[in-house]
């Protein structure tokens, strides 16, 4: 997956926006929602420097799964400057695209699962899906 594909995939989720709160070169992908005209603070699900070589992304992850992924893939570590219990730093080079897509989707789902039911309904979110 290249930078363009990463950006497009992150923006493909309902309510996903790209923001630059830290630096104009750091893309922060967030879930934004508005319920009954009230805008709620957007919540981050991915953070990346799209122009970086090599390309990497920070993604939210369930703590037990985060440890399993880190043990199984040298490209996955605790995310730099984020809570390493809940965030993985992912080097895209050599990582299967399908795994990366699953990790991005899981990150989005974890963030949306913490929103109110009304926000989830507004996003037409189907809930966390168990993968076998």
mmCIF file of C-alpha atoms in Angstrom:
data_model
loop_
_atom_site.group_PDB
_atom_site.id
_atom_site.type_symbol
_atom_site.label_atom_id
_atom_site.label_comp_id
_atom_site.label_asym_id
_atom_site.label_seq_id
_atom_site.Cartn_x
_atom_site.Cartn_y
_atom_site.Cartn_z
ATOM 1 C CA UNK A 1 0.000 0.000 0.000
ATOM 2 C CA UNK A 2 1.395 3.395 -0.940
ATOM 3 C CA UNK A 3 0.625 6.808 0.585
ATOM 4 C CA UNK A 4 -2.222 7.583 -1.830
ATOM 5 C CA UNK A 5 -3.888 4.225 -1.140
ATOM 6 C CA UNK A 6 -3.435 4.631 2.616
ATOM 7 C CA UNK A 7 -5.040 8.072 2.554
ATOM 8 C CA UNK A 8 -7.952 6.920 0.360
ATOM 9 C CA UNK A 9 -8.581 3.846 2.521
ATOM 10 C CA UNK A 10 -8.641 5.888 5.742
ATOM 11 C CA UNK A 11 -10.998 8.454 4.221
ATOM 12 C CA UNK A 12 -13.322 5.711 2.947
ATOM 13 C CA UNK A 13 -14.924 5.119 6.346
ATOM 14 C CA UNK A 14 -18.165 6.905 7.290
ATOM 15 C CA UNK A 15 -17.409 10.183 9.055
ATOM 16 C CA UNK A 16 -13.658 9.962 8.372
ATOM 17 C CA UNK A 17 -11.826 13.264 7.976
ATOM 18 C CA UNK A 18 -8.191 14.250 7.554
ATOM 19 C CA UNK A 19 -6.817 16.880 9.921
ATOM 20 C CA UNK A 20 -3.400 18.457 10.511
ATOM 21 C CA UNK A 21 -3.388 19.494 14.198
ATOM 22 C CA UNK A 22 0.328 18.897 14.813
ATOM 23 C CA UNK A 23 2.132 19.783 11.605
ATOM 24 C CA UNK A 24 1.095 20.340 7.958
ATOM 25 C CA UNK A 25 3.021 17.160 7.017
ATOM 26 C CA UNK A 26 1.325 14.898 9.584
ATOM 27 C CA UNK A 27 -2.061 13.548 8.521
ATOM 28 C CA UNK A 28 -4.381 12.648 11.372
ATOM 29 C CA UNK A 29 -7.410 10.629 10.328
ATOM 30 C CA UNK A 30 -10.354 11.057 12.655
ATOM 31 C CA UNK A 31 -13.986 10.018 12.998
ATOM 32 C CA UNK A 32 -16.244 13.064 13.093
ATOM 33 C CA UNK A 33 -19.931 12.961 13.894
ATOM 34 C CA UNK A 34 -22.791 15.373 14.223
ATOM 35 C CA UNK A 35 -25.980 14.462 16.061
ATOM 36 C CA UNK A 36 -29.033 16.739 15.971
ATOM 37 C CA UNK A 37 -26.921 19.648 14.761
ATOM 38 C CA UNK A 38 -24.352 19.299 17.566
ATOM 39 C CA UNK A 39 -20.822 18.615 16.350
ATOM 40 C CA UNK A 40 -18.866 16.270 18.605
ATOM 41 C CA UNK A 41 -15.069 16.310 18.916
ATOM 42 C CA UNK A 42 -13.486 14.110 16.265
ATOM 43 C CA UNK A 43 -11.533 11.081 17.521
ATOM 44 C CA UNK A 44 -8.246 9.927 15.982
ATOM 45 C CA UNK A 45 -7.918 6.432 14.488
ATOM 46 C CA UNK A 46 -4.758 6.815 12.349
ATOM 47 C CA UNK A 47 -1.742 9.099 12.241
ATOM 48 C CA UNK A 48 0.889 9.201 9.481
ATOM 49 C CA UNK A 49 3.429 11.322 7.666
ATOM 50 C CA UNK A 50 2.352 10.490 4.099
ATOM 51 C CA UNK A 51 5.552 11.847 2.540
ATOM 52 C CA UNK A 52 7.865 9.818 4.791
ATOM 53 C CA UNK A 53 10.181 7.156 3.431
ATOM 54 C CA UNK A 54 9.639 4.486 4.571
ATOM 55 C CA UNK A 55 5.914 4.985 5.076
ATOM 56 C CA UNK A 56 4.447 4.143 8.485
ATOM 57 C CA UNK A 57 1.167 4.689 10.330
ATOM 58 C CA UNK A 58 0.078 4.654 13.966
ATOM 59 C CA UNK A 59 -3.134 2.709 14.605
ATOM 60 C CA UNK A 60 -5.274 2.069 17.666
ATOM 61 C CA UNK A 61 -5.372 -1.594 18.665
ATOM 62 C CA UNK A 62 -6.889 -3.807 21.343
ATOM 63 C CA UNK A 63 -4.042 -4.356 23.863
ATOM 64 C CA UNK A 64 -3.835 -8.170 23.677
ATOM 65 C CA UNK A 65 -3.948 -8.137 19.878
ATOM 66 C CA UNK A 66 -1.342 -5.351 19.805
ATOM 67 C CA UNK A 67 1.114 -7.602 21.633
ATOM 68 C CA UNK A 68 0.348 -10.553 19.348
ATOM 69 C CA UNK A 69 0.896 -8.450 16.223
ATOM 70 C CA UNK A 70 4.175 -7.081 17.576
ATOM 71 C CA UNK A 71 5.368 -10.618 18.306
ATOM 72 C CA UNK A 72 4.428 -11.815 14.824
ATOM 73 C CA UNK A 73 5.637 -8.950 12.632
ATOM 74 C CA UNK A 74 8.887 -7.004 12.997
ATOM 75 C CA UNK A 75 7.213 -4.076 11.163
ATOM 76 C CA UNK A 76 4.793 -3.571 14.088
ATOM 77 C CA UNK A 77 5.975 -1.909 17.312
ATOM 78 C CA UNK A 78 4.561 0.304 20.034
ATOM 79 C CA UNK A 79 3.607 3.659 18.486
ATOM 80 C CA UNK A 80 6.036 6.511 19.006
ATOM 81 C CA UNK A 81 4.646 9.321 21.241
ATOM 82 C CA UNK A 82 1.355 7.470 21.825
ATOM 83 C CA UNK A 83 0.156 5.077 24.535
ATOM 84 C CA UNK A 84 1.966 1.902 23.516
ATOM 85 C CA UNK A 85 -0.616 -0.259 25.262
ATOM 86 C CA UNK A 86 -3.313 0.927 22.827
ATOM 87 C CA UNK A 87 -1.396 2.119 19.745
ATOM 88 C CA UNK A 88 0.836 0.290 17.274
ATOM 89 C CA UNK A 89 3.397 1.871 14.994
ATOM 90 C CA UNK A 90 3.214 0.045 11.660
ATOM 91 C CA UNK A 91 5.906 0.133 8.996
ATOM 92 C CA UNK A 92 4.106 -0.579 5.718
ATOM 93 C CA UNK A 93 7.114 -1.986 3.880
ATOM 94 C CA UNK A 94 6.809 -5.768 3.588
ATOM 95 C CA UNK A 95 3.472 -5.958 5.423
ATOM 96 C CA UNK A 96 0.580 -7.681 3.576
ATOM 97 C CA UNK A 97 -1.990 -5.116 2.370
ATOM 98 C CA UNK A 98 -4.863 -7.267 3.656
ATOM 99 C CA UNK A 99 -3.404 -7.226 7.183
ATOM 100 C CA UNK A 100 -2.896 -3.467 7.030
ATOM 101 C CA UNK A 101 -6.480 -2.911 5.866
ATOM 102 C CA UNK A 102 -7.753 -5.102 8.721
ATOM 103 C CA UNK A 103 -5.657 -3.142 11.235
ATOM 104 C CA UNK A 104 -6.956 0.212 9.935
ATOM 105 C CA UNK A 105 -10.540 -1.037 10.029
ATOM 106 C CA UNK A 106 -10.032 -2.373 13.575
ATOM 107 C CA UNK A 107 -8.623 1.003 14.637
ATOM 108 C CA UNK A 108 -11.645 2.802 13.174
ATOM 109 C CA UNK A 109 -14.026 0.304 14.831
ATOM 110 C CA UNK A 110 -12.360 0.711 18.233
ATOM 111 C CA UNK A 111 -12.776 4.475 18.045
ATOM 112 C CA UNK A 112 -16.398 4.309 16.853
ATOM 113 C CA UNK A 113 -17.240 1.719 19.536
ATOM 114 C CA UNK A 114 -16.423 4.412 22.118
ATOM 115 C CA UNK A 115 -18.882 6.921 20.638
ATOM 116 C CA UNK A 116 -22.467 7.307 21.793
ATOM 117 C CA UNK A 117 -25.144 5.076 20.290
ATOM 118 C CA UNK A 118 -26.585 8.093 18.463
ATOM 119 C CA UNK A 119 -23.218 8.906 16.935
ATOM 120 C CA UNK A 120 -22.784 5.277 15.897
ATOM 121 C CA UNK A 121 -26.238 5.270 14.296
ATOM 122 C CA UNK A 122 -25.469 8.529 12.486
ATOM 123 C CA UNK A 123 -22.362 6.854 11.037
ATOM 124 C CA UNK A 124 -24.459 3.745 10.201
ATOM 125 C CA UNK A 125 -21.860 1.680 12.038
ATOM 126 C CA UNK A 126 -22.564 -2.050 12.175
ATOM 127 C CA UNK A 127 -20.451 -2.819 15.236
ATOM 128 C CA UNK A 128 -17.286 -4.760 15.810
ATOM 129 C CA UNK A 129 -17.040 -7.840 13.619
ATOM 130 C CA UNK A 130 -15.301 -10.948 14.934
ATOM 131 C CA UNK A 131 -12.785 -12.308 12.443
ATOM 132 C CA UNK A 132 -11.919 -15.982 12.386
#
